[in-house]
């Protein structure tokens, strides 16, 4: 994709203004966040000349014009967005004749018959759509039918220079992190109740916005900046990520960040998650909504810290070999090559 003198292709990266890339760059320079751009997409510049646009939410008039197909004239040139909601915003306010996008939430909505027609129609006009779980590929293809949109999977990646291996802690501590709609705090708290009854000396820290009352002895925090989150992983004996059934591998970011820190993980076994967590090698996969099995898997790791540390070390190797932002973006660039 590159000439001998550097990238010779051009594309536009369109990002939501609420998470301004320019602001992110400044935070990264201060060591506060991973990657120069969100999701490590600054690595796109190794493959193409990239124009960056922070896209504000559409106003009432822009939405009305889009509804009646009297919006702005589409601009030429290939544009990329991370997810389908940003793509819809772009096509509403700054439409492109050519675009490609990631797909996250729409996959699960399509499986339940709840995918908005307007979103499916928009996605059907994309040249390519990528997903971060192999389990999403066929559902997205079925949703879009036999149109021209190419659907492919890329491995998610994290900044392995920001999340680095840390010595395994001597004191037992469970850490759980995550706020997306498919996290399962009820199962988590039920499992922690069981674990702390057996191992009361264990600390437990949960980052969540759930209003459920935590078990006695569990510390809950609502929000953690990236740098503090990185330090929290370092204190963990095991990182626990229970989710409800879903197709988009909810929890993969936390799983990879923890593995990069050389910590074993216990994660709900949903379609696609086995791509990111290797059963018995980097952690354990447990059935959804089963606090007894979740507790048992965590207790096995707490009872054998030497083995737990070994799983964490294996996890660090897996991240370096398969799940860095550079690997993700290179895979994305290869998948986009026909469109570019």
CSV table of N, CA, C and O in Angstrom, one decimal, residues 161-275:
chain,number,residue,atom,x,y,z
A,161,UNK,N,2.8,-0.6,24.5
A,161,UNK,CA,3.8,0.2,25.1
A,161,UNK,C,3.3,1.0,26.3
A,161,UNK,O,4.0,1.5,27.2
A,162,UNK,N,1.9,1.2,26.3
A,162,UNK,CA,1.3,1.9,27.5
A,162,UNK,C,0.9,0.9,28.6
A,162,UNK,O,1.2,1.2,29.7
A,163,UNK,N,0.4,-0.2,28.2
A,163,UNK,CA,0.0,-1.3,29.1
A,163,UNK,C,1.2,-2.3,29.1
A,163,UNK,O,1.3,-3.0,28.1
A,164,UNK,N,2.0,-2.2,30.1
A,164,UNK,CA,3.3,-3.0,30.1
A,164,UNK,C,3.2,-4.0,31.2
A,164,UNK,O,2.5,-3.9,32.2
A,165,UNK,N,4.0,-5.1,31.1
A,165,UNK,CA,4.0,-6.2,32.1
A,165,UNK,C,4.5,-5.6,33.4
A,165,UNK,O,5.5,-4.9,33.5
A,166,UNK,N,3.9,-6.0,34.5
A,166,UNK,CA,4.3,-5.6,35.9
A,166,UNK,C,4.4,-6.8,36.8
A,166,UNK,O,3.8,-7.8,36.5
A,167,UNK,N,5.2,-6.8,37.8
A,167,UNK,CA,5.4,-7.9,38.7
A,167,UNK,C,4.1,-8.4,39.3
A,167,UNK,O,3.3,-7.5,39.6
A,168,UNK,N,4.0,-9.7,39.4
A,168,UNK,CA,2.7,-10.2,40.0
A,168,UNK,C,2.6,-9.9,41.4
A,168,UNK,O,3.6,-10.0,42.2
A,169,UNK,N,1.5,-9.4,41.9
A,169,UNK,CA,1.4,-9.0,43.3
A,169,UNK,C,1.4,-10.1,44.3
A,169,UNK,O,0.9,-11.2,44.0
A,170,UNK,N,1.8,-9.8,45.5
A,170,UNK,CA,1.8,-10.8,46.6
A,170,UNK,C,0.4,-10.9,47.3
A,170,UNK,O,0.1,-11.9,47.8
A,171,UNK,N,-0.3,-9.8,47.3
A,171,UNK,CA,-1.6,-9.7,48.0
A,171,UNK,C,-2.7,-10.0,47.0
A,171,UNK,O,-2.8,-9.5,45.9
A,172,UNK,N,-3.6,-10.9,47.4
A,172,UNK,CA,-4.7,-11.3,46.5
A,172,UNK,C,-5.7,-10.1,46.2
A,172,UNK,O,-6.2,-9.6,47.2
A,173,UNK,N,-5.9,-9.8,45.0
A,173,UNK,CA,-6.9,-8.8,44.7
A,173,UNK,C,-7.6,-9.1,43.3
A,173,UNK,O,-6.9,-9.5,42.4
A,174,UNK,N,-8.9,-9.0,43.3
A,174,UNK,CA,-9.7,-9.2,42.1
A,174,UNK,C,-10.0,-7.8,41.6
A,174,UNK,O,-10.4,-6.9,42.4
A,175,UNK,N,-9.9,-7.6,40.3
A,175,UNK,CA,-10.2,-6.3,39.7
A,175,UNK,C,-11.2,-6.6,38.5
A,175,UNK,O,-11.0,-7.6,37.8
A,176,UNK,N,-12.2,-5.8,38.4
A,176,UNK,CA,-13.2,-5.9,37.3
A,176,UNK,C,-13.5,-4.5,36.8
A,176,UNK,O,-13.7,-3.6,37.6
A,177,UNK,N,-13.5,-4.4,35.5
A,177,UNK,CA,-13.6,-3.0,34.9
A,177,UNK,C,-14.6,-3.1,33.7
A,177,UNK,O,-14.6,-4.1,32.9
A,178,UNK,N,-15.4,-2.1,33.5
A,178,UNK,CA,-16.2,-2.0,32.3
A,178,UNK,C,-17.6,-1.4,32.5
A,178,UNK,O,-18.2,-1.7,33.5
A,179,UNK,N,-18.0,-0.7,31.5
A,179,UNK,CA,-19.3,0.0,31.6
A,179,UNK,C,-20.2,-0.2,30.4
A,179,UNK,O,-21.3,0.3,30.4
A,180,UNK,N,-19.8,-1.0,29.4
A,180,UNK,CA,-20.7,-1.0,28.2
A,180,UNK,C,-22.0,-1.8,28.5
A,180,UNK,O,-22.1,-2.4,29.6
A,181,UNK,N,-22.9,-1.7,27.6
A,181,UNK,CA,-24.3,-2.1,27.9
A,181,UNK,C,-24.4,-3.7,28.1
A,181,UNK,O,-25.4,-4.1,28.6
A,182,UNK,N,-23.4,-4.4,27.7
A,182,UNK,CA,-23.4,-5.9,27.9
A,182,UNK,C,-22.7,-6.4,29.1
A,182,UNK,O,-22.6,-7.6,29.3
A,183,UNK,N,-22.1,-5.5,29.9
A,183,UNK,CA,-21.5,-6.0,31.2
A,183,UNK,C,-22.6,-6.5,32.1
A,183,UNK,O,-23.8,-6.1,32.0
A,184,UNK,N,-22.2,-7.4,33.0
A,184,UNK,CA,-23.2,-8.1,33.8
A,184,UNK,C,-22.8,-8.0,35.3
A,184,UNK,O,-22.2,-8.9,35.9
A,185,UNK,N,-23.1,-6.8,35.9
A,185,UNK,CA,-22.7,-6.6,37.3
A,185,UNK,C,-23.5,-7.5,38.2
A,185,UNK,O,-22.9,-7.9,39.3
A,186,UNK,N,-24.7,-8.0,37.9
A,186,UNK,CA,-25.4,-8.9,38.8
A,186,UNK,C,-24.7,-10.2,39.0
A,186,UNK,O,-24.5,-10.7,40.1
A,187,UNK,N,-24.2,-10.8,37.9
A,187,UNK,CA,-23.4,-12.0,38.0
A,187,UNK,C,-22.1,-11.8,38.7
A,187,UNK,O,-21.7,-12.6,39.5
A,188,UNK,N,-21.5,-10.6,38.4
A,188,UNK,CA,-20.2,-10.3,39.0
A,188,UNK,C,-20.4,-10.2,40.6
A,188,UNK,O,-19.6,-10.9,41.3
A,189,UNK,N,-21.4,-9.5,41.0
A,189,UNK,CA,-21.5,-9.3,42.5
A,189,UNK,C,-21.9,-10.6,43.1
A,189,UNK,O,-21.5,-10.9,44.3
A,190,UNK,N,-22.7,-11.4,42.5
A,190,UNK,CA,-23.1,-12.7,43.0
A,190,UNK,C,-21.8,-13.6,43.2
A,190,UNK,O,-21.7,-14.3,44.2
A,191,UNK,N,-21.0,-13.6,42.2
A,191,UNK,CA,-19.7,-14.4,42.2
A,191,UNK,C,-18.8,-13.9,43.3
A,191,UNK,O,-18.2,-14.7,44.1
A,192,UNK,N,-18.7,-12.5,43.4
A,192,UNK,CA,-17.8,-12.0,44.5
A,192,UNK,C,-18.3,-12.3,45.9
A,192,UNK,O,-17.5,-12.5,46.8
A,193,UNK,N,-19.6,-12.4,46.0
A,193,UNK,CA,-20.1,-12.8,47.3
A,193,UNK,C,-19.7,-14.2,47.7
A,193,UNK,O,-19.2,-14.4,48.9
A,194,UNK,N,-19.7,-15.1,46.8
A,194,UNK,CA,-19.2,-16.5,47.0
A,194,UNK,C,-17.7,-16.5,47.3
A,194,UNK,O,-17.2,-17.2,48.2
A,195,UNK,N,-16.9,-15.7,46.5
A,195,UNK,CA,-15.5,-15.7,46.6
A,195,UNK,C,-15.1,-15.2,48.0
A,195,UNK,O,-14.2,-15.8,48.7
A,196,UNK,N,-15.6,-14.1,48.4
A,196,UNK,CA,-15.2,-13.4,49.6
A,196,UNK,C,-15.6,-14.2,50.8
A,196,UNK,O,-15.0,-14.1,51.9
A,197,UNK,N,-16.7,-15.0,50.7
A,197,UNK,CA,-17.1,-15.9,51.8
A,197,UNK,C,-16.0,-17.0,52.0
A,197,UNK,O,-15.8,-17.4,53.2
A,198,UNK,N,-15.4,-17.4,51.0
A,198,UNK,CA,-14.3,-18.4,51.1
A,198,UNK,C,-12.9,-17.8,51.3
A,198,UNK,O,-12.1,-18.4,52.1
A,199,UNK,N,-12.7,-16.7,50.6
A,199,UNK,CA,-11.4,-16.0,50.8
A,199,UNK,C,-11.6,-14.6,51.2
A,199,UNK,O,-11.4,-13.6,50.5
A,200,UNK,N,-12.0,-14.4,52.5
A,200,UNK,CA,-12.3,-13.0,53.0
A,200,UNK,C,-11.1,-12.1,53.0
A,200,UNK,O,-11.3,-10.9,53.0
A,201,UNK,N,-9.9,-12.6,52.9
A,201,UNK,CA,-8.7,-11.7,52.9
A,201,UNK,C,-8.5,-11.1,51.5
A,201,UNK,O,-7.6,-10.2,51.4
A,202,UNK,N,-9.2,-11.5,50.5
A,202,UNK,CA,-9.1,-11.0,49.2
A,202,UNK,C,-9.7,-9.6,49.0
A,202,UNK,O,-10.8,-9.4,49.4
A,203,UNK,N,-9.0,-8.7,48.4
A,203,UNK,CA,-9.5,-7.4,48.0
A,203,UNK,C,-10.3,-7.5,46.7
A,203,UNK,O,-9.9,-8.4,45.9
A,204,UNK,N,-11.3,-6.7,46.5
A,204,UNK,CA,-12.0,-6.6,45.3
A,204,UNK,C,-12.3,-5.2,44.9
A,204,UNK,O,-12.9,-4.5,45.7
A,205,UNK,N,-11.9,-4.8,43.7
A,205,UNK,CA,-12.1,-3.4,43.2
A,205,UNK,C,-12.9,-3.6,41.9
A,205,UNK,O,-12.5,-4.2,41.0
A,206,UNK,N,-14.0,-2.9,41.8
A,206,UNK,CA,-14.9,-2.9,40.6
A,206,UNK,C,-15.1,-1.5,40.1
A,206,UNK,O,-15.6,-0.7,40.9
A,207,UNK,N,-14.8,-1.3,38.9
A,207,UNK,CA,-15.1,-0.1,38.2
A,207,UNK,C,-16.4,-0.3,37.4
A,207,UNK,O,-16.5,-1.1,36.5
A,208,UNK,N,-17.5,0.4,37.8
A,208,UNK,CA,-18.8,0.3,37.2
A,208,UNK,C,-19.6,1.5,37.4
A,208,UNK,O,-19.5,2.2,38.5
A,209,UNK,N,-20.6,1.7,36.6
A,209,UNK,CA,-21.6,2.7,36.8
A,209,UNK,C,-22.9,2.1,37.2
A,209,UNK,O,-23.9,2.8,37.3
A,210,UNK,N,-22.9,0.8,37.5
A,210,UNK,CA,-24.2,0.2,37.9
A,210,UNK,C,-24.7,0.7,39.2
A,210,UNK,O,-23.9,1.0,40.1
A,211,UNK,N,-26.0,0.7,39.4
A,211,UNK,CA,-26.6,1.1,40.7
A,211,UNK,C,-26.8,0.0,41.6
A,211,UNK,O,-27.4,0.2,42.7
A,212,UNK,N,-26.5,-1.2,41.2
A,212,UNK,CA,-26.6,-2.4,42.1
A,212,UNK,C,-25.7,-2.2,43.3
A,212,UNK,O,-24.6,-1.7,43.2
A,213,UNK,N,-26.2,-2.7,44.5
A,213,UNK,CA,-25.5,-2.6,45.7
A,213,UNK,C,-24.4,-3.7,45.6
A,213,UNK,O,-24.7,-4.8,45.4
A,214,UNK,N,-23.1,-3.3,45.9
A,214,UNK,CA,-22.0,-4.3,45.8
A,214,UNK,C,-22.0,-5.1,47.1
A,214,UNK,O,-22.5,-4.7,48.2
A,215,UNK,N,-21.4,-6.3,47.1
A,215,UNK,CA,-21.3,-7.1,48.3
A,215,UNK,C,-20.4,-6.4,49.3
A,215,UNK,O,-19.6,-5.5,48.9
A,216,UNK,N,-20.6,-6.7,50.6
A,216,UNK,CA,-19.7,-6.1,51.6
A,216,UNK,C,-18.3,-6.4,51.3
A,216,UNK,O,-17.9,-7.6,51.0
A,217,UNK,N,-17.4,-5.4,51.4
A,217,UNK,CA,-16.0,-5.6,51.2
A,217,UNK,C,-15.5,-5.3,49.8
A,217,UNK,O,-14.3,-5.4,49.5
A,218,UNK,N,-16.5,-5.0,48.9
A,218,UNK,CA,-16.1,-4.7,47.5
A,218,UNK,C,-16.0,-3.2,47.3
A,218,UNK,O,-17.0,-2.5,47.6
A,219,UNK,N,-14.9,-2.7,46.8
A,219,UNK,CA,-14.8,-1.3,46.6
A,219,UNK,C,-15.2,-1.0,45.2
A,219,UNK,O,-14.8,-1.6,44.2
A,220,UNK,N,-16.1,0.0,45.0
A,220,UNK,CA,-16.6,0.4,43.7
A,220,UNK,C,-16.1,1.8,43.4
A,220,UNK,O,-16.2,2.7,44.2
A,221,UNK,N,-15.6,1.9,42.2
A,221,UNK,CA,-15.2,3.2,41.6
A,221,UNK,C,-16.0,3.5,40.3
A,221,UNK,O,-16.3,2.5,39.6
A,222,UNK,N,-16.4,4.7,40.1
A,222,UNK,CA,-17.3,5.0,39.0
A,222,UNK,C,-16.5,5.2,37.7
A,222,UNK,O,-16.9,4.9,36.6
A,223,UNK,N,-15.3,5.9,37.8
A,223,UNK,CA,-14.6,6.2,36.6
A,223,UNK,C,-13.1,6.2,37.0
A,223,UNK,O,-12.7,6.6,38.1
A,224,UNK,N,-12.3,5.7,36.0
A,224,UNK,CA,-10.8,5.7,36.2
A,224,UNK,C,-10.2,6.2,34.9
A,224,UNK,O,-10.4,5.7,33.8
A,225,UNK,N,-9.3,7.3,35.0
A,225,UNK,CA,-8.5,7.7,33.9
A,225,UNK,C,-7.6,6.5,33.4
A,225,UNK,O,-7.3,5.7,34.2
A,226,UNK,N,-7.2,6.6,32.2
A,226,UNK,CA,-6.4,5.5,31.6
A,226,UNK,C,-5.1,5.2,32.5
A,226,UNK,O,-4.8,4.0,32.7
A,227,UNK,N,-4.5,6.2,32.9
A,227,UNK,CA,-3.2,6.0,33.7
A,227,UNK,C,-3.5,5.3,35.0
A,227,UNK,O,-2.8,4.4,35.4
A,228,UNK,N,-4.6,5.7,35.6
A,228,UNK,CA,-5.0,5.1,36.9
A,228,UNK,C,-5.4,3.6,36.7
A,228,UNK,O,-5.2,2.7,37.5
A,229,UNK,N,-6.1,3.4,35.6
A,229,UNK,CA,-6.6,2.1,35.2
A,229,UNK,C,-5.4,1.2,35.0
A,229,UNK,O,-5.3,0.0,35.5
A,230,UNK,N,-4.4,1.7,34.3
A,230,UNK,CA,-3.1,0.9,34.1
A,230,UNK,C,-2.5,0.5,35.4
A,230,UNK,O,-2.1,-0.7,35.6
A,231,UNK,N,-2.5,1.4,36.4
A,231,UNK,CA,-1.9,1.1,37.7
A,231,UNK,C,-2.8,0.1,38.5
A,231,UNK,O,-2.2,-0.7,39.2
A,232,UNK,N,-4.1,0.2,38.3
A,232,UNK,CA,-5.0,-0.7,38.9
A,232,UNK,C,-4.8,-2.2,38.4
A,232,UNK,O,-4.7,-3.1,39.2
A,233,UNK,N,-4.6,-2.3,37.1
A,233,UNK,CA,-4.3,-3.7,36.6
A,233,UNK,C,-3.1,-4.3,37.3
A,233,UNK,O,-3.1,-5.5,37.6
A,234,UNK,N,-2.1,-3.5,37.5
A,234,UNK,CA,-0.9,-4.0,38.1
A,234,UNK,C,-1.1,-4.5,39.5
A,234,UNK,O,-0.3,-5.4,40.0
A,235,UNK,N,-2.1,-4.1,40.2
A,235,UNK,CA,-2.4,-4.6,41.6
A,235,UNK,C,-3.2,-5.9,41.6
A,235,UNK,O,-3.4,-6.4,42.6
A,236,UNK,N,-3.7,-6.3,40.4
A,236,UNK,CA,-4.7,-7.4,40.3
A,236,UNK,C,-4.0,-8.7,40.4
A,236,UNK,O,-2.9,-8.9,39.7
A,237,UNK,N,-4.6,-9.7,41.1
A,237,UNK,CA,-4.2,-11.1,40.9
A,237,UNK,C,-4.9,-11.7,39.7
A,237,UNK,O,-4.3,-12.6,39.0
A,238,UNK,N,-6.1,-11.3,39.5
A,238,UNK,CA,-6.9,-11.7,38.3
A,238,UNK,C,-7.9,-10.6,38.0
A,238,UNK,O,-8.3,-9.9,38.8
A,239,UNK,N,-8.1,-10.5,36.7
A,239,UNK,CA,-9.1,-9.5,36.2
A,239,UNK,C,-10.3,-10.2,35.7
A,239,UNK,O,-10.2,-11.2,34.8
A,240,UNK,N,-11.5,-9.8,36.1
A,240,UNK,CA,-12.7,-10.6,35.9
A,240,UNK,C,-13.6,-9.7,35.0
A,240,UNK,O,-13.8,-8.5,35.3
A,241,UNK,N,-14.2,-10.3,34.0
A,241,UNK,CA,-15.0,-9.6,33.0
A,241,UNK,C,-16.2,-10.4,32.6
A,241,UNK,O,-16.3,-11.0,31.6
A,242,UNK,N,-17.3,-10.3,33.5
A,242,UNK,CA,-18.5,-11.0,33.2
A,242,UNK,C,-19.4,-10.1,32.2
A,242,UNK,O,-19.5,-8.9,32.4
A,243,UNK,N,-20.0,-10.8,31.2
A,243,UNK,CA,-20.8,-10.1,30.3
A,243,UNK,C,-22.1,-10.9,30.0
A,243,UNK,O,-22.1,-12.1,30.3
A,244,UNK,N,-23.1,-10.2,29.5
A,244,UNK,CA,-24.3,-11.0,29.0
A,244,UNK,C,-24.0,-11.5,27.7
A,244,UNK,O,-23.0,-11.1,27.0
A,245,UNK,N,-24.8,-12.4,27.1
A,245,UNK,CA,-24.5,-12.9,25.8
A,245,UNK,C,-24.5,-11.8,24.8
A,245,UNK,O,-25.4,-10.9,24.8
A,246,UNK,N,-23.5,-11.8,23.9
A,246,UNK,CA,-23.4,-10.8,22.8
A,246,UNK,C,-22.5,-11.3,21.8
A,246,UNK,O,-21.7,-12.3,22.0
A,247,UNK,N,-22.5,-10.7,20.6
A,247,UNK,CA,-21.7,-11.1,19.5
A,247,UNK,C,-20.5,-10.3,19.3
A,247,UNK,O,-19.6,-10.7,18.5
A,248,UNK,N,-20.4,-9.1,19.9
A,248,UNK,CA,-19.3,-8.2,19.5
A,248,UNK,C,-18.1,-8.3,20.5
A,248,UNK,O,-17.3,-7.4,20.5
A,249,UNK,N,-18.1,-9.3,21.3
A,249,UNK,CA,-17.0,-9.6,22.2
A,249,UNK,C,-16.8,-8.5,23.2
A,249,UNK,O,-15.7,-7.9,23.4
A,250,UNK,N,-17.9,-8.1,23.8
A,250,UNK,CA,-17.8,-7.1,24.9
A,250,UNK,C,-16.8,-7.6,25.9
A,250,UNK,O,-16.7,-8.7,26.4
A,251,UNK,N,-15.9,-6.6,26.3
A,251,UNK,CA,-14.9,-6.9,27.3
A,251,UNK,C,-13.5,-7.2,26.7
A,251,UNK,O,-12.6,-7.3,27.5
A,252,UNK,N,-13.4,-7.2,25.4
A,252,UNK,CA,-12.1,-7.6,24.8
A,252,UNK,C,-11.1,-6.5,25.1
A,252,UNK,O,-9.9,-6.8,25.3
A,253,UNK,N,-11.4,-5.2,25.2
A,253,UNK,CA,-10.5,-4.2,25.5
A,253,UNK,C,-9.8,-4.4,26.9
A,253,UNK,O,-8.6,-4.4,27.0
A,254,UNK,N,-10.7,-4.6,27.9
A,254,UNK,CA,-10.2,-4.8,29.2
A,254,UNK,C,-9.3,-6.1,29.3
A,254,UNK,O,-8.3,-6.2,29.9
A,255,UNK,N,-9.8,-7.2,28.6
A,255,UNK,CA,-9.1,-8.4,28.6
A,255,UNK,C,-7.7,-8.2,28.0
A,255,UNK,O,-6.7,-8.7,28.6
A,256,UNK,N,-7.6,-7.5,26.9
A,256,UNK,CA,-6.2,-7.4,26.3
A,256,UNK,C,-5.4,-6.4,27.1
A,256,UNK,O,-4.1,-6.7,27.2
A,257,UNK,N,-5.9,-5.4,27.7
A,257,UNK,CA,-5.1,-4.5,28.6
A,257,UNK,C,-4.6,-5.3,29.8
A,257,UNK,O,-3.4,-5.1,30.2
A,258,UNK,N,-5.4,-6.1,30.4
A,258,UNK,CA,-5.0,-6.9,31.5
A,258,UNK,C,-3.9,-7.9,31.1
A,258,UNK,O,-2.9,-8.1,31.8
A,259,UNK,N,-4.1,-8.6,30.0
A,259,UNK,CA,-3.1,-9.5,29.5
A,259,UNK,C,-1.8,-8.8,29.2
A,259,UNK,O,-0.7,-9.4,29.5
A,260,UNK,N,-1.9,-7.6,28.6
A,260,UNK,CA,-0.7,-6.9,28.3
A,260,UNK,C,0.1,-6.6,29.6
A,260,UNK,O,1.3,-6.4,29.6
A,261,UNK,N,-0.6,-6.4,30.7
A,261,UNK,CA,0.0,-6.2,32.0
A,261,UNK,C,0.5,-7.4,32.7
A,261,UNK,O,1.0,-7.4,33.8
A,262,UNK,N,0.3,-8.6,32.0
A,262,UNK,CA,0.7,-9.9,32.5
A,262,UNK,C,-0.2,-10.4,33.6
A,262,UNK,O,0.3,-10.9,34.6
A,263,UNK,N,-1.5,-10.1,33.5
A,263,UNK,CA,-2.5,-10.6,34.4
A,263,UNK,C,-3.5,-11.6,33.8
A,263,UNK,O,-3.9,-11.3,32.7
A,264,UNK,N,-3.8,-12.7,34.4
A,264,UNK,CA,-4.7,-13.6,33.9
A,264,UNK,C,-6.1,-13.0,34.0
A,264,UNK,O,-6.4,-12.2,34.8
A,265,UNK,N,-7.0,-13.5,33.1
A,265,UNK,CA,-8.4,-13.0,33.0
A,265,UNK,C,-9.4,-14.1,33.1
A,265,UNK,O,-9.1,-15.3,32.7
A,266,UNK,N,-10.5,-13.8,33.7
A,266,UNK,CA,-11.7,-14.7,33.7
A,266,UNK,C,-12.8,-14.0,33.0
A,266,UNK,O,-13.2,-12.9,33.4
A,267,UNK,N,-13.2,-14.5,31.8
A,267,UNK,CA,-14.1,-13.8,31.0
A,267,UNK,C,-15.3,-14.7,30.6
A,267,UNK,O,-15.2,-15.9,30.5
A,268,UNK,N,-16.5,-14.1,30.4
A,268,UNK,CA,-17.6,-14.8,29.9
A,268,UNK,C,-17.3,-15.3,28.5
A,268,UNK,O,-16.9,-14.6,27.6
A,269,UNK,N,-17.7,-16.6,28.3
A,269,UNK,CA,-17.5,-17.3,27.0
A,269,UNK,C,-18.6,-16.9,26.0
A,269,UNK,O,-19.6,-17.7,25.9
A,270,UNK,N,-18.5,-15.8,25.3
A,270,UNK,CA,-19.4,-15.4,24.3
A,270,UNK,C,-18.8,-15.6,22.9
A,270,UNK,O,-17.5,-15.7,22.8
A,271,UNK,N,-19.6,-15.7,21.9
A,271,UNK,CA,-19.0,-15.9,20.5
A,271,UNK,C,-18.0,-14.8,20.2
A,271,UNK,O,-18.2,-13.6,20.4
A,272,UNK,N,-16.8,-15.2,19.8
A,272,UNK,CA,-15.8,-14.3,19.4
A,272,UNK,C,-14.7,-14.1,20.5
A,272,UNK,O,-13.6,-13.7,20.2
A,273,UNK,N,-15.1,-14.3,21.8
A,273,UNK,CA,-14.2,-14.0,22.9
A,273,UNK,C,-13.0,-15.0,22.9
A,273,UNK,O,-11.9,-14.7,23.3
A,274,UNK,N,-13.2,-16.2,22.4
A,274,UNK,CA,-12.1,-17.2,22.3
A,274,UNK,C,-11.0,-16.7,21.4
A,274,UNK,O,-9.9,-17.3,21.5
A,275,UNK,N,-11.3,-15.7,20.5
A,275,UNK,CA,-10.2,-15.1,19.8
A,275,UNK,C,-9.2,-14.4,20.6
A,275,UNK,O,-8.0,-14.3,20.3
